[in-house]
Amino acid sequence: GQQLNQSPQSMFIQEGEDVSMNCTSSSIFNTWLWYKQDPGEGPVLLIALYKAGELTSNGRLTAQFGITRKDSFLNISASIPSDVGIYFCAGQLLGNFNKFYFGSGTKLNVKP
Amino acid sequence: GAGVSQSPSNKVTEKGKDVELRCDPISGHTALYWYRQSLGQGLEFLIYFQGNSAPDKSGLPSDRFSAERTGGSVSTLTIQRTQQEDSAVYLCATRRAETQYFGPGTRLLVL
C-alpha cells in the first residue's frame, strides 16, 4: 500500500532548541495533516494543510505543504518539555478523500 | 459531546473471549474509521464507514474482526476469539471534509 516516509524516527533535544521533521511520498497528496500523540492518548490534530505551498502556524508549530505535493515538514520552535510525544504526519491522496495514510511517527524527547 | 468518544478506555480479557469496542463519533460526521496501534508503532487502518456502509474493509486482519455502524452514528468493533496478538490500542476517528479527528482509544490486553 501507499507509504509515507517520516523522518527522523526519534529525536533527543535540549529544551529551547528548534525541531524539524518531515514526511515524503512518491505520490501526490491532496491534504497533509500533522498530529501529536501523548502516551495513553489518541492523536490530536495540530495543523491541517490543503494547498501546495501552504505555510501554516499554530503557536510555536509551523508546517508546510510542499510545492511538489509529495512532502510536508513540521517545525517546532523553542521546544519545551510538554512537546514530548510522538508526531505523525498523515495525508490523503489526490482524488481519494476516503482514505488516510500515516507516517510511522517521530518520537520527540526534550531534556529540561 | 464535542469530540470522538470511545469505550471502554481499557479492556483486559482472556484469550478466546469475544470483545466489543464502541465508538461515538462527532455529531454530523458521516465518515468513521477504525485503526489499530500496536505498542510503539504507527497506525494500521482496519475499516472505513460512510454512513452505515463499509466501502473499505481491507484492513481487517482476519475474519475474527468485524464492525458495524447503526443510524450513521455509533460504531462497534467486535473481535471474536481474541488472541494475544490482538493486544493493542484501537482508535476510532471521524472525518469532516479532508480532516480526521481521533478518539482517545481503547487499550485492549489479551491475557
CSV table of C-alpha atoms in Angstrom, one decimal:
chain,number,residue,atom,x,y,z
A,1,GLY,CA,0.0,0.0,0.0
A,2,GLN,CA,0.9,3.7,0.0
A,3,GLN,CA,3.6,4.6,2.4
A,4,LEU,CA,4.6,7.9,3.9
A,5,ASN,CA,8.3,8.1,4.8
A,6,GLN,CA,8.6,10.1,8.0
A,7,SER,CA,11.9,11.1,9.5
A,8,PRO,CA,13.6,11.2,11.8
A,9,GLN,CA,12.3,8.2,13.7
A,10,SER,CA,13.3,9.7,17.0
A,11,MET,CA,14.9,12.9,18.3
A,12,PHE,CA,16.6,13.8,21.6
A,13,ILE,CA,16.9,17.6,22.1
A,14,GLN,CA,17.5,20.2,24.8
A,15,GLU,CA,14.7,22.4,25.9
A,16,GLY,CA,14.8,25.6,23.9
A,17,GLU,CA,16.0,24.0,20.7
A,18,ASP,CA,14.1,24.1,17.4
A,19,VAL,CA,13.0,20.8,15.9
A,20,SER,CA,12.2,19.8,12.3
A,21,MET,CA,10.6,16.6,11.0
A,22,ASN,CA,9.3,15.7,7.6
A,23,CYS,CA,7.3,13.3,5.5
A,24,THR,CA,7.7,12.4,1.9
A,25,SER,CA,5.9,10.2,-0.5
A,26,SER,CA,6.3,9.0,-4.1
A,27,SER,CA,2.7,10.0,-4.8
A,28,ILE,CA,0.9,13.3,-4.9
A,29,PHE,CA,-1.2,14.2,-1.8
A,30,ASN,CA,-4.2,16.4,-1.6
A,31,THR,CA,-4.0,17.0,2.1
A,32,TRP,CA,-1.3,16.9,4.8
A,33,LEU,CA,-2.2,16.6,8.4
A,34,TRP,CA,0.1,16.7,11.5
A,35,TYR,CA,-0.8,15.0,14.7
A,36,LYS,CA,0.7,14.7,18.2
A,37,GLN,CA,0.1,11.7,20.4
A,38,ASP,CA,0.8,11.7,24.1
A,39,PRO,CA,1.3,8.5,25.9
A,40,GLY,CA,-2.0,6.7,26.5
A,41,GLU,CA,-4.0,9.2,24.4
A,42,GLY,CA,-5.3,9.3,20.8
A,43,PRO,CA,-3.6,11.5,18.2
A,44,VAL,CA,-4.6,15.2,18.4
A,45,LEU,CA,-4.7,17.3,15.2
A,46,LEU,CA,-2.0,20.1,15.3
A,47,ILE,CA,-2.1,21.5,11.8
A,48,ALA,CA,-4.0,20.8,8.6
A,49,LEU,CA,-2.7,21.8,5.1
A,50,TYR,CA,-4.8,21.8,2.0
A,51,LYS,CA,-2.9,23.7,-0.7
A,52,ALA,CA,0.5,23.2,-2.3
A,53,GLY,CA,3.0,25.7,-0.8
A,54,GLU,CA,0.7,26.5,2.1
A,55,LEU,CA,2.6,27.5,5.3
A,56,THR,CA,0.5,27.4,8.5
A,57,SER,CA,1.4,28.1,12.1
A,58,ASN,CA,-0.1,27.1,15.3
A,59,GLY,CA,1.7,28.8,18.2
A,60,ARG,CA,5.3,27.5,18.1
A,61,LEU,CA,4.5,25.0,15.4
A,62,THR,CA,4.8,25.7,11.7
A,63,ALA,CA,4.0,23.3,8.9
A,64,GLN,CA,4.3,23.5,5.1
A,65,PHE,CA,2.7,21.6,2.2
A,66,GLY,CA,5.5,21.0,-0.3
A,67,ILE,CA,5.3,22.6,-3.7
A,68,THR,CA,5.6,19.2,-5.4
A,69,ARG,CA,2.6,17.9,-3.2
A,70,LYS,CA,4.8,15.0,-2.2
A,71,ASP,CA,6.1,16.2,1.0
A,72,SER,CA,5.5,18.2,4.2
A,73,PHE,CA,7.5,19.4,7.1
A,74,LEU,CA,6.7,20.3,10.7
A,75,ASN,CA,8.9,22.7,12.7
A,76,ILE,CA,8.7,23.3,16.5
A,77,SER,CA,10.5,26.4,17.8
A,78,ALA,CA,11.8,26.8,21.3
A,79,SER,CA,10.9,23.3,22.4
A,80,ILE,CA,9.5,22.8,25.9
A,81,PRO,CA,9.2,19.6,28.0
A,82,SER,CA,5.5,19.3,27.2
A,83,ASP,CA,6.4,18.9,23.5
A,84,VAL,CA,7.4,15.3,24.3
A,85,GLY,CA,5.4,12.8,22.4
A,86,ILE,CA,5.0,11.1,19.0
A,87,TYR,CA,4.3,13.2,16.0
A,88,PHE,CA,2.6,11.7,13.0
A,89,CYS,CA,2.1,13.0,9.5
A,90,ALA,CA,-1.0,11.9,7.6
A,91,GLY,CA,-2.3,12.6,4.1
A,92,GLN,CA,-5.0,11.9,1.6
A,93,LEU,CA,-4.0,11.0,-2.0
A,94,LEU,CA,-5.1,13.3,-4.8
A,95,GLY,CA,-8.6,12.1,-5.9
A,96,ASN,CA,-9.2,9.9,-2.9
A,97,PHE,CA,-10.8,11.6,0.1
A,98,ASN,CA,-11.8,8.5,1.8
A,99,LYS,CA,-8.5,7.1,2.9
A,100,PHE,CA,-5.8,8.5,5.1
A,101,TYR,CA,-2.2,7.3,5.0
A,102,PHE,CA,0.1,7.7,8.1
A,103,GLY,CA,3.7,8.1,8.6
A,104,SER,CA,5.4,5.8,11.2
A,105,GLY,CA,5.9,8.7,13.6
A,106,THR,CA,8.7,10.8,15.1
A,107,LYS,CA,9.3,10.3,18.8
A,108,LEU,CA,10.4,13.5,20.4
A,109,ASN,CA,12.3,13.6,23.7
A,110,VAL,CA,13.0,17.0,25.3
A,111,LYS,CA,15.6,17.3,28.1
A,112,PRO,CA,14.8,20.1,30.5
B,1,GLY,CA,-20.1,15.7,23.1
B,2,ALA,CA,-17.6,17.8,21.3
B,3,GLY,CA,-15.2,15.1,20.3
B,4,VAL,CA,-15.0,11.4,19.4
B,5,SER,CA,-15.5,9.2,22.4
B,6,GLN,CA,-14.6,5.5,22.8
B,7,SER,CA,-15.5,2.9,25.4
B,8,PRO,CA,-14.2,1.2,27.3
B,9,SER,CA,-11.0,3.1,27.7
B,10,ASN,CA,-9.2,-0.1,28.9
B,11,LYS,CA,-10.2,-3.8,28.4
B,12,VAL,CA,-8.5,-6.8,29.8
B,13,THR,CA,-9.7,-10.2,28.5
B,14,GLU,CA,-8.8,-13.8,28.4
B,15,LYS,CA,-7.6,-15.4,25.2
B,16,GLY,CA,-10.6,-16.9,23.3
B,17,LYS,CA,-13.2,-14.4,24.6
B,18,ASP,CA,-15.0,-12.0,22.4
B,19,VAL,CA,-14.8,-8.2,22.9
B,20,GLU,CA,-16.8,-5.3,21.7
B,21,LEU,CA,-15.3,-1.8,21.4
B,22,ARG,CA,-17.5,1.2,20.9
B,23,CYS,CA,-17.1,4.5,19.2
B,24,ASP,CA,-19.3,7.5,19.4
B,25,PRO,CA,-18.5,9.9,16.6
B,26,ILE,CA,-18.7,13.7,16.4
B,27,SER,CA,-22.2,14.6,15.6
B,28,GLY,CA,-22.7,15.1,11.9
B,29,HIS,CA,-19.5,13.4,10.8
B,30,THR,CA,-20.6,10.7,8.3
B,31,ALA,CA,-17.3,9.0,7.8
B,32,LEU,CA,-15.9,6.9,10.5
B,33,TYR,CA,-12.6,4.9,10.7
B,34,TRP,CA,-11.1,2.2,12.9
B,35,TYR,CA,-7.3,1.9,13.3
B,36,ARG,CA,-5.1,-0.4,15.4
B,37,GLN,CA,-1.9,0.8,17.0
B,38,SER,CA,0.5,-1.8,18.5
B,39,LEU,CA,2.9,-0.7,21.2
B,40,GLY,CA,5.3,1.9,19.9
B,41,GLN,CA,4.0,1.6,16.3
B,42,GLY,CA,2.2,3.6,13.8
B,43,LEU,CA,-1.5,3.4,12.9
B,44,GLU,CA,-2.8,0.4,11.0
B,45,PHE,CA,-6.0,1.0,9.0
B,46,LEU,CA,-8.8,-1.5,9.7
B,47,ILE,CA,-12.1,-0.4,8.3
B,48,TYR,CA,-13.9,2.7,7.0
B,49,PHE,CA,-17.6,3.6,7.1
B,50,GLN,CA,-19.5,6.0,5.1
B,51,GLY,CA,-22.9,6.3,6.8
B,52,ASN,CA,-23.8,2.7,7.8
B,53,SER,CA,-22.0,1.0,4.9
B,54,ALA,CA,-18.4,0.0,4.9
B,55,PRO,CA,-16.9,0.5,1.4
B,56,ASP,CA,-13.4,-0.4,2.6
B,57,LYS,CA,-12.8,-3.3,5.0
B,58,SER,CA,-9.5,-4.1,3.5
B,59,GLY,CA,-7.6,-3.6,6.8
B,60,LEU,CA,-9.4,-6.2,8.9
B,61,PRO,CA,-6.7,-8.7,9.9
B,62,SER,CA,-8.9,-11.8,9.9
B,63,ASP,CA,-12.5,-13.0,9.9
B,64,ARG,CA,-12.4,-12.7,13.7
B,65,PHE,CA,-12.7,-9.0,13.3
B,66,SER,CA,-16.0,-7.3,12.3
B,67,ALA,CA,-17.5,-3.9,12.7
B,68,GLU,CA,-20.9,-2.3,12.2
B,69,ARG,CA,-22.4,1.1,12.4
B,70,THR,CA,-26.0,1.9,13.0
B,71,GLY,CA,-28.0,5.0,12.4
B,72,GLY,CA,-25.0,6.6,10.8
B,73,SER,CA,-23.7,7.2,14.3
B,74,VAL,CA,-22.3,4.7,16.9
B,75,SER,CA,-19.9,2.1,15.6
B,76,THR,CA,-18.9,-1.2,17.3
B,77,LEU,CA,-15.7,-3.2,16.5
B,78,THR,CA,-16.0,-6.8,17.5
B,79,ILE,CA,-13.1,-9.2,17.9
B,80,GLN,CA,-14.1,-12.8,18.3
B,81,ARG,CA,-12.0,-15.5,20.0
B,82,THR,CA,-9.3,-13.0,20.9
B,83,GLN,CA,-5.7,-13.8,20.6
B,84,GLN,CA,-2.7,-12.3,22.4
B,85,GLU,CA,-1.5,-10.7,19.2
B,86,ASP,CA,-4.8,-8.7,19.3
B,87,SER,CA,-3.5,-6.7,22.2
B,88,ALA,CA,-3.2,-3.1,21.0
B,89,VAL,CA,-4.8,0.3,21.2
B,90,TYR,CA,-7.9,0.5,19.0
B,91,LEU,CA,-8.5,4.0,17.7
B,92,CYS,CA,-11.7,5.4,16.2
B,93,ALA,CA,-11.7,8.6,14.1
B,94,THR,CA,-14.2,10.6,12.2
B,95,ARG,CA,-13.8,12.8,9.2
B,96,ARG,CA,-15.1,16.2,8.3
B,97,ALA,CA,-14.1,17.3,4.8
B,98,GLU,CA,-10.4,16.5,4.5
B,99,THR,CA,-9.6,16.4,8.2
B,100,GLN,CA,-9.7,13.5,10.6
B,101,TYR,CA,-10.4,13.6,14.4
B,102,PHE,CA,-9.4,10.8,16.7
B,103,GLY,CA,-10.9,9.4,19.9
B,104,PRO,CA,-8.8,8.6,22.9
B,105,GLY,CA,-8.7,4.9,22.1
B,106,THR,CA,-9.4,1.6,23.8
B,107,ARG,CA,-6.4,-0.2,25.2
B,108,LEU,CA,-7.0,-4.0,24.8
B,109,LEU,CA,-4.9,-6.5,26.6
B,110,VAL,CA,-5.5,-10.2,25.9
B,111,LEU,CA,-4.0,-12.5,28.5
